């Protein structure tokens, strides 16, 4: 730990409480200071809220830290001396990446190389999020393990795969593939859009033959918190809610939880929509590797139910 005695009594008290709670899981690399990049992103709000009671979290958005600037990243590391870096920054305009490839590659790929280099020099843990778009199986193989062959066909998928490779250069790292994120702020995912449409009485057209494993941002944030400073080996993990279904399945469960008329949900074939960037049609991910280390994520229907309760409470 880099903190010196008496450096900050409040921080020390937080840290002491955290050690008492999870000392069995994190005996080797204590974490006290966390740098959260991409603070304006959808996942970041949930991660920040989950980590703030446990660590001293500095959350920087693009205006405060442009991760594509090597000098800016190096300066942030010198000033903040983080024990862990959680990278939520991402160029996630999937179709836009086909037209802005250089920007997507800079943010999703080359910038991660900079973060990994600085993390290695500081002996800091790097947490980086990737995507199911690195896959593109031609038939339904069932839930994909981390070892499944990658075949990204979109610029977005290629840029995220490059980021995975760079992130794994950090001696201490967790590369977490997430998929179909929903919840959080700003709420801008496909599921968030479906919920808004259904609550307004509109019709949702969902793919009946595109398979996904949705990821609730609060469950991903919880898994991230459990990994930080833990004894779980560094590596690549699928961090998605358990189970999988078609987008039609997801929309149907969502409508039921919202109390919406089920007739508002209709299935359409994946081939019916022309998109600039190719999407993987079968993208069910297995989270068994994380579960084997005691980091389990709830089933996606349970996550949808909690998501709707949060919407109602808001």
Short mmCIF file of C-alpha atoms in Angstrom, two decimals:
data_model
loop_
_atom_site.label_atom_id
_atom_site.label_comp_id
_atom_site.label_asym_id
_atom_site.label_seq_id
_atom_site.Cartn_x
_atom_site.Cartn_y
_atom_site.Cartn_z
CA UNK A 1 0.00 0.00 0.00
CA UNK A 2 1.34 3.43 -0.86
CA UNK A 3 -0.54 5.38 1.81
CA UNK A 4 1.58 6.57 4.73
CA UNK A 5 0.29 6.58 8.34
CA UNK A 6 -1.69 9.70 9.12
CA UNK A 7 -1.90 10.72 5.45
CA UNK A 8 -5.66 11.12 5.72
CA UNK A 9 -7.58 9.93 8.78
CA UNK A 10 -10.87 9.69 6.88
CA UNK A 11 -9.28 7.66 4.11
CA UNK A 12 -7.56 5.46 6.67
CA UNK A 13 -10.88 4.73 8.34
CA UNK A 14 -12.46 3.80 4.99
CA UNK A 15 -9.52 1.62 4.15
CA UNK A 16 -9.55 -0.09 7.54
CA UNK A 17 -13.23 -0.93 7.14
CA UNK A 18 -12.60 -2.28 3.67
CA UNK A 19 -9.75 -4.54 4.82
CA UNK A 20 -11.89 -5.91 7.60
CA UNK A 21 -14.57 -6.83 5.11
CA UNK A 22 -12.52 -8.50 2.40
CA UNK A 23 -9.10 -9.25 3.89
CA UNK A 24 -9.44 -12.95 3.08
CA UNK A 25 -9.85 -12.21 -0.63
CA UNK A 26 -7.25 -9.49 -1.07
CA UNK A 27 -4.08 -10.23 0.89
CA UNK A 28 -1.52 -9.38 -1.78
CA UNK A 29 -2.30 -6.06 -3.48
CA UNK A 30 -4.26 -3.68 -1.25
CA UNK A 31 -6.06 -0.91 -3.10
CA UNK A 32 -6.83 2.49 -1.66
CA UNK A 33 -6.82 4.92 -4.60
CA UNK A 34 -8.75 4.27 -7.80
CA UNK A 35 -8.62 6.27 -11.03
CA UNK A 36 -11.85 5.92 -13.00
CA UNK A 37 -11.58 7.03 -16.63
CA UNK A 38 -14.51 7.72 -18.92
CA UNK A 39 -16.56 9.04 -16.01
CA UNK A 40 -19.33 10.25 -18.34
CA UNK A 41 -20.00 6.77 -19.73
CA UNK A 42 -23.06 4.66 -18.94
CA UNK A 43 -21.21 2.04 -16.91
CA UNK A 44 -19.05 4.55 -15.07
CA UNK A 45 -21.84 5.97 -12.92
CA UNK A 46 -22.62 2.54 -11.48
CA UNK A 47 -18.95 1.65 -10.98
CA UNK A 48 -18.26 4.96 -9.25
CA UNK A 49 -21.22 4.56 -6.90
CA UNK A 50 -20.16 1.02 -6.01
CA UNK A 51 -16.49 1.85 -5.38
CA UNK A 52 -16.87 5.23 -3.65
CA UNK A 53 -17.68 3.83 -0.17
CA UNK A 54 -14.66 1.51 -0.35
CA UNK A 55 -11.89 3.54 -1.97
CA UNK A 56 -10.74 7.06 -2.72
CA UNK A 57 -12.10 7.33 -6.26
CA UNK A 58 -11.05 10.02 -8.71
CA UNK A 59 -13.47 9.93 -11.64
CA UNK A 60 -12.36 11.82 -14.74
CA UNK A 61 -14.41 12.36 -17.88
CA UNK A 62 -13.03 13.16 -21.30
CA UNK A 63 -12.81 16.89 -20.55
CA UNK A 64 -10.66 16.17 -17.49
CA UNK A 65 -8.57 13.39 -19.02
CA UNK A 66 -8.24 12.57 -22.70
CA UNK A 67 -6.90 9.02 -22.57
CA UNK A 68 -5.68 9.33 -26.17
CA UNK A 69 -3.07 11.82 -24.90
CA UNK A 70 -0.08 9.90 -23.56
CA UNK A 71 1.20 13.02 -21.80
CA UNK A 72 -2.14 13.61 -20.08
CA UNK A 73 -2.35 10.02 -18.89
CA UNK A 74 1.21 10.08 -17.57
CA UNK A 75 0.46 13.32 -15.75
CA UNK A 76 -2.65 11.85 -14.14
CA UNK A 77 -0.67 8.87 -12.87
CA UNK A 78 2.03 11.12 -11.41
CA UNK A 79 -0.51 13.32 -9.65
CA UNK A 80 -2.96 10.69 -8.41
CA UNK A 81 -0.66 7.66 -7.84
CA UNK A 82 -3.55 5.20 -8.31
CA UNK A 83 -3.39 1.64 -7.02
CA UNK A 84 -6.00 0.67 -9.62
CA UNK A 85 -7.29 2.12 -12.88
CA UNK A 86 -10.80 1.28 -14.07
CA UNK A 87 -11.17 2.24 -17.72
CA UNK A 88 -14.77 3.01 -18.65
CA UNK A 89 -13.78 5.23 -21.57
CA UNK A 90 -14.91 3.85 -24.91
CA UNK A 91 -15.86 4.84 -28.43
CA UNK A 92 -19.10 2.88 -28.53
CA UNK A 93 -20.88 4.29 -31.58
CA UNK A 94 -20.87 0.95 -33.37
CA UNK A 95 -22.10 2.22 -36.73
CA UNK A 96 -20.24 5.51 -36.43
CA UNK A 97 -16.97 3.64 -36.01
CA UNK A 98 -17.24 2.44 -39.61
CA UNK A 99 -16.91 6.07 -40.69
CA UNK A 100 -14.56 7.21 -37.92
CA UNK A 101 -12.20 4.26 -37.72
CA UNK A 102 -9.14 6.26 -36.65
CA UNK A 103 -11.01 7.74 -33.69
CA UNK A 104 -12.41 4.37 -32.62
CA UNK A 105 -8.99 2.72 -32.82
CA UNK A 106 -7.39 5.58 -30.90
CA UNK A 107 -9.84 5.41 -27.98
CA UNK A 108 -10.57 1.69 -27.84
CA UNK A 109 -7.12 0.44 -28.78
CA UNK A 110 -4.09 2.72 -28.70
CA UNK A 111 -5.18 4.59 -25.57
CA UNK A 112 -5.44 1.29 -23.70
CA UNK A 113 -1.78 0.64 -24.55
CA UNK A 114 -0.92 3.89 -22.79
CA UNK A 115 -3.01 2.98 -19.73
CA UNK A 116 -1.39 -0.46 -19.58
CA UNK A 117 2.10 1.01 -19.82
CA UNK A 118 1.47 3.52 -17.04
CA UNK A 119 -0.25 0.90 -14.88
CA UNK A 120 2.73 -1.41 -15.28
CA UNK A 121 5.16 1.34 -14.30
CA UNK A 122 3.08 2.19 -11.22
CA UNK A 123 2.44 -1.45 -10.24
CA UNK A 124 -1.25 -0.62 -10.51
CA UNK A 125 -4.12 -2.92 -11.44
CA UNK A 126 -5.83 -2.19 -14.76
CA UNK A 127 -9.50 -3.03 -15.25
CA UNK A 128 -10.66 -2.69 -18.84
CA UNK A 129 -14.06 -3.48 -20.39
CA UNK A 130 -14.48 -5.15 -23.76
CA UNK A 131 -17.41 -6.52 -25.74
CA UNK A 132 -19.11 -9.49 -27.36
CA UNK A 133 -18.49 -7.82 -30.74
CA UNK A 134 -15.10 -9.53 -30.84
CA UNK A 135 -17.05 -12.69 -31.76
CA UNK A 136 -18.97 -13.61 -34.88
CA UNK A 137 -19.83 -17.33 -34.94
CA UNK A 138 -21.63 -18.40 -38.08
CA UNK A 139 -23.85 -20.88 -36.22
CA UNK A 140 -25.20 -21.03 -32.68
CA UNK A 141 -22.39 -22.63 -30.63
CA UNK A 142 -24.08 -22.12 -27.27
CA UNK A 143 -22.60 -19.86 -24.57
CA UNK A 144 -19.13 -18.74 -25.60
CA UNK A 145 -16.18 -19.18 -23.25
CA UNK A 146 -13.27 -16.76 -23.08
CA UNK A 147 -11.23 -19.17 -25.19
CA UNK A 148 -13.70 -19.19 -28.10
CA UNK A 149 -12.21 -17.99 -31.42
CA UNK A 150 -12.54 -14.26 -31.99
CA UNK A 151 -13.61 -12.87 -35.36
CA UNK A 152 -14.59 -9.21 -35.18
CA UNK A 153 -16.03 -7.98 -38.47
CA UNK A 154 -16.85 -4.39 -37.50
CA UNK A 155 -14.37 -1.60 -36.90
CA UNK A 156 -15.80 -1.28 -33.41
CA UNK A 157 -15.20 -4.96 -32.67
CA UNK A 158 -11.69 -4.79 -34.10
CA UNK A 159 -10.83 -1.73 -32.03
CA UNK A 160 -12.09 -3.40 -28.85
CA UNK A 161 -10.10 -6.55 -29.56
CA UNK A 162 -7.00 -4.40 -29.98
CA UNK A 163 -7.75 -2.85 -26.59
CA UNK A 164 -7.99 -6.32 -25.03
CA UNK A 165 -4.55 -7.24 -26.35
CA UNK A 166 -2.99 -4.03 -25.07
CA UNK A 167 -4.70 -4.24 -21.66
CA UNK A 168 -3.25 -7.67 -21.11
CA UNK A 169 0.24 -6.18 -21.32
CA UNK A 170 -0.25 -4.81 -17.81
CA UNK A 171 1.14 -7.40 -15.38
CA UNK A 172 -1.96 -6.99 -13.20
CA UNK A 173 -5.15 -6.74 -15.22
CA UNK A 174 -8.76 -7.78 -15.58
CA UNK A 175 -10.24 -7.56 -19.06
CA UNK A 176 -14.01 -7.89 -18.65
CA UNK A 177 -16.19 -8.52 -21.67
CA UNK A 178 -19.67 -7.07 -21.17
CA UNK A 179 -22.64 -7.21 -23.50
CA UNK A 180 -25.84 -5.26 -24.14
CA UNK A 181 -25.33 -3.01 -21.10
CA UNK A 182 -28.44 -1.47 -19.61
CA UNK A 183 -29.26 0.83 -16.73
CA UNK A 184 -27.06 3.56 -15.33
CA UNK A 185 -26.73 7.17 -16.39
CA UNK A 186 -27.04 8.20 -19.14
CA UNK A 187 -29.62 5.55 -20.02
CA UNK A 188 -28.99 5.03 -23.72
CA UNK A 189 -28.92 1.28 -24.38
CA UNK A 190 -31.28 -0.84 -26.47
CA UNK A 191 -33.01 -2.08 -23.31
CA UNK A 192 -33.34 1.47 -21.97
CA UNK A 193 -34.93 2.46 -25.29
CA UNK A 194 -37.28 -0.54 -25.18
CA UNK A 195 -38.37 0.34 -21.65
CA UNK A 196 -39.10 3.94 -22.60
CA UNK A 197 -41.10 2.83 -25.65
CA UNK A 198 -43.15 0.29 -23.71
CA UNK A 199 -43.88 2.71 -20.90
CA UNK A 200 -45.15 5.13 -23.52
CA UNK A 201 -47.41 2.51 -25.08
CA UNK A 202 -45.30 2.14 -28.20
CA UNK A 203 -44.51 -1.03 -30.13
CA UNK A 204 -41.14 -2.73 -29.68
CA UNK A 205 -39.75 -4.76 -32.56
CA UNK A 206 -37.12 -7.15 -31.28
CA UNK A 207 -34.92 -9.65 -33.06
CA UNK A 208 -36.34 -13.13 -32.71
CA UNK A 209 -33.08 -14.76 -33.83
CA UNK A 210 -30.29 -12.67 -32.29
CA UNK A 211 -29.06 -14.18 -29.02
CA UNK A 212 -27.48 -12.12 -26.22
CA UNK A 213 -26.44 -12.22 -22.56
CA UNK A 214 -27.49 -8.78 -21.25
CA UNK A 215 -25.37 -7.01 -18.62
CA UNK A 216 -26.96 -4.83 -15.92
CA UNK A 217 -24.51 -2.05 -15.09
CA UNK A 218 -25.00 -2.46 -11.34
CA UNK A 219 -24.17 -6.17 -11.49
CA UNK A 220 -21.07 -5.43 -13.58
CA UNK A 221 -20.08 -2.75 -11.07
CA UNK A 222 -20.52 -5.18 -8.20
CA UNK A 223 -18.37 -7.78 -9.92
CA UNK A 224 -15.73 -5.12 -10.56
CA UNK A 225 -15.69 -4.17 -6.89
CA UNK A 226 -15.29 -7.79 -5.87
CA UNK A 227 -12.35 -8.23 -8.24
CA UNK A 228 -10.48 -5.09 -7.23
CA UNK A 229 -7.56 -6.05 -5.06
CA UNK A 230 -8.73 -9.67 -4.88
CA UNK A 231 -6.67 -12.80 -5.30
CA UNK A 232 -8.53 -13.74 -8.49
CA UNK A 233 -5.86 -14.32 -11.17
CA UNK A 234 -5.32 -11.65 -13.78
CA UNK A 235 -6.93 -12.45 -17.08
CA UNK A 236 -9.82 -12.17 -19.50
CA UNK A 237 -13.31 -12.82 -18.14
CA UNK A 238 -16.89 -12.60 -19.38
CA UNK A 239 -18.75 -10.30 -17.02
CA UNK A 240 -22.39 -10.68 -18.10
CA UNK A 241 -25.59 -11.65 -16.34
CA UNK A 242 -26.14 -15.38 -16.24
CA UNK A 243 -28.10 -17.08 -19.00
CA UNK A 244 -29.03 -15.87 -22.45
CA UNK A 245 -32.00 -15.31 -24.72
CA UNK A 246 -33.05 -13.69 -27.95
CA UNK A 247 -33.83 -10.01 -28.04
CA UNK A 248 -37.47 -11.08 -28.33
CA UNK A 249 -37.10 -12.99 -25.07
CA UNK A 250 -35.58 -9.94 -23.43
CA UNK A 251 -38.31 -7.60 -24.68
CA UNK A 252 -41.04 -10.03 -23.58
CA UNK A 253 -39.67 -10.29 -20.03
CA UNK A 254 -39.19 -6.52 -19.90
CA UNK A 255 -42.81 -5.93 -20.95
CA UNK A 256 -44.03 -8.33 -18.28
CA UNK A 257 -42.00 -6.61 -15.56
CA UNK A 258 -43.28 -3.22 -16.69
CA UNK A 259 -46.86 -4.44 -16.70
CA UNK A 260 -47.14 -3.50 -20.37
CA UNK A 261 -49.44 -5.13 -22.88
CA UNK A 262 -47.51 -8.13 -24.30
CA UNK A 263 -49.03 -7.41 -27.70
CA UNK A 264 -46.75 -4.37 -27.88
CA UNK A 265 -43.78 -6.71 -28.41
CA UNK A 266 -43.28 -8.29 -31.80
CA UNK A 267 -40.45 -10.39 -33.17
CA UNK A 268 -38.58 -9.59 -36.37
CA UNK A 269 -35.77 -11.47 -38.15
CA UNK A 270 -32.20 -10.24 -37.68
CA UNK A 271 -31.78 -9.95 -41.44
CA UNK A 272 -34.70 -7.50 -41.67
CA UNK A 273 -32.61 -4.56 -40.48
CA UNK A 274 -29.76 -3.16 -42.54
CA UNK A 275 -27.00 -1.79 -40.31
CA UNK A 276 -23.73 -0.19 -41.36
CA UNK A 277 -21.66 -2.30 -38.94
CA UNK A 278 -22.05 -6.09 -38.78
CA UNK A 279 -23.34 -7.48 -35.46
CA UNK A 280 -22.72 -10.97 -34.09
CA UNK A 281 -25.99 -12.88 -34.41
CA UNK A 282 -25.17 -15.46 -31.74
CA UNK A 283 -23.50 -13.76 -28.81
CA UNK A 284 -24.40 -15.72 -25.68
CA UNK A 285 -21.44 -15.48 -23.29
CA UNK A 286 -20.63 -17.86 -20.46
CA UNK A 287 -19.59 -16.28 -17.14
CA UNK A 288 -18.52 -19.65 -15.68
CA UNK A 289 -14.86 -18.57 -15.42
CA UNK A 290 -15.72 -15.72 -13.06
CA UNK A 291 -18.12 -17.92 -11.12
CA UNK A 292 -15.34 -20.46 -10.59
CA UNK A 293 -13.51 -17.76 -8.64
CA UNK A 294 -16.56 -16.92 -6.54
CA UNK A 295 -17.68 -13.90 -8.57
CA UNK A 296 -21.21 -14.76 -9.65
CA UNK A 297 -23.69 -12.59 -11.51
CA UNK A 298 -27.49 -12.98 -11.24
CA UNK A 299 -29.62 -14.25 -14.10
CA UNK A 300 -30.63 -11.64 -16.64
CA UNK A 301 -34.42 -11.88 -15.92
CA UNK A 302 -33.66 -11.10 -12.26
CA UNK A 303 -31.54 -8.16 -13.38
CA UNK A 304 -34.39 -6.88 -15.57
CA UNK A 305 -36.79 -7.08 -12.62
CA UNK A 306 -34.45 -5.01 -10.44
CA UNK A 307 -33.91 -2.58 -13.29
CA UNK A 308 -37.66 -1.99 -13.60
CA UNK A 309 -37.98 -1.52 -9.84
CA UNK A 310 -35.26 1.13 -10.06
CA UNK A 311 -37.15 2.85 -12.89
CA UNK A 312 -40.33 2.85 -10.82
CA UNK A 313 -38.49 4.25 -7.81
CA UNK A 314 -37.04 7.06 -9.92
#
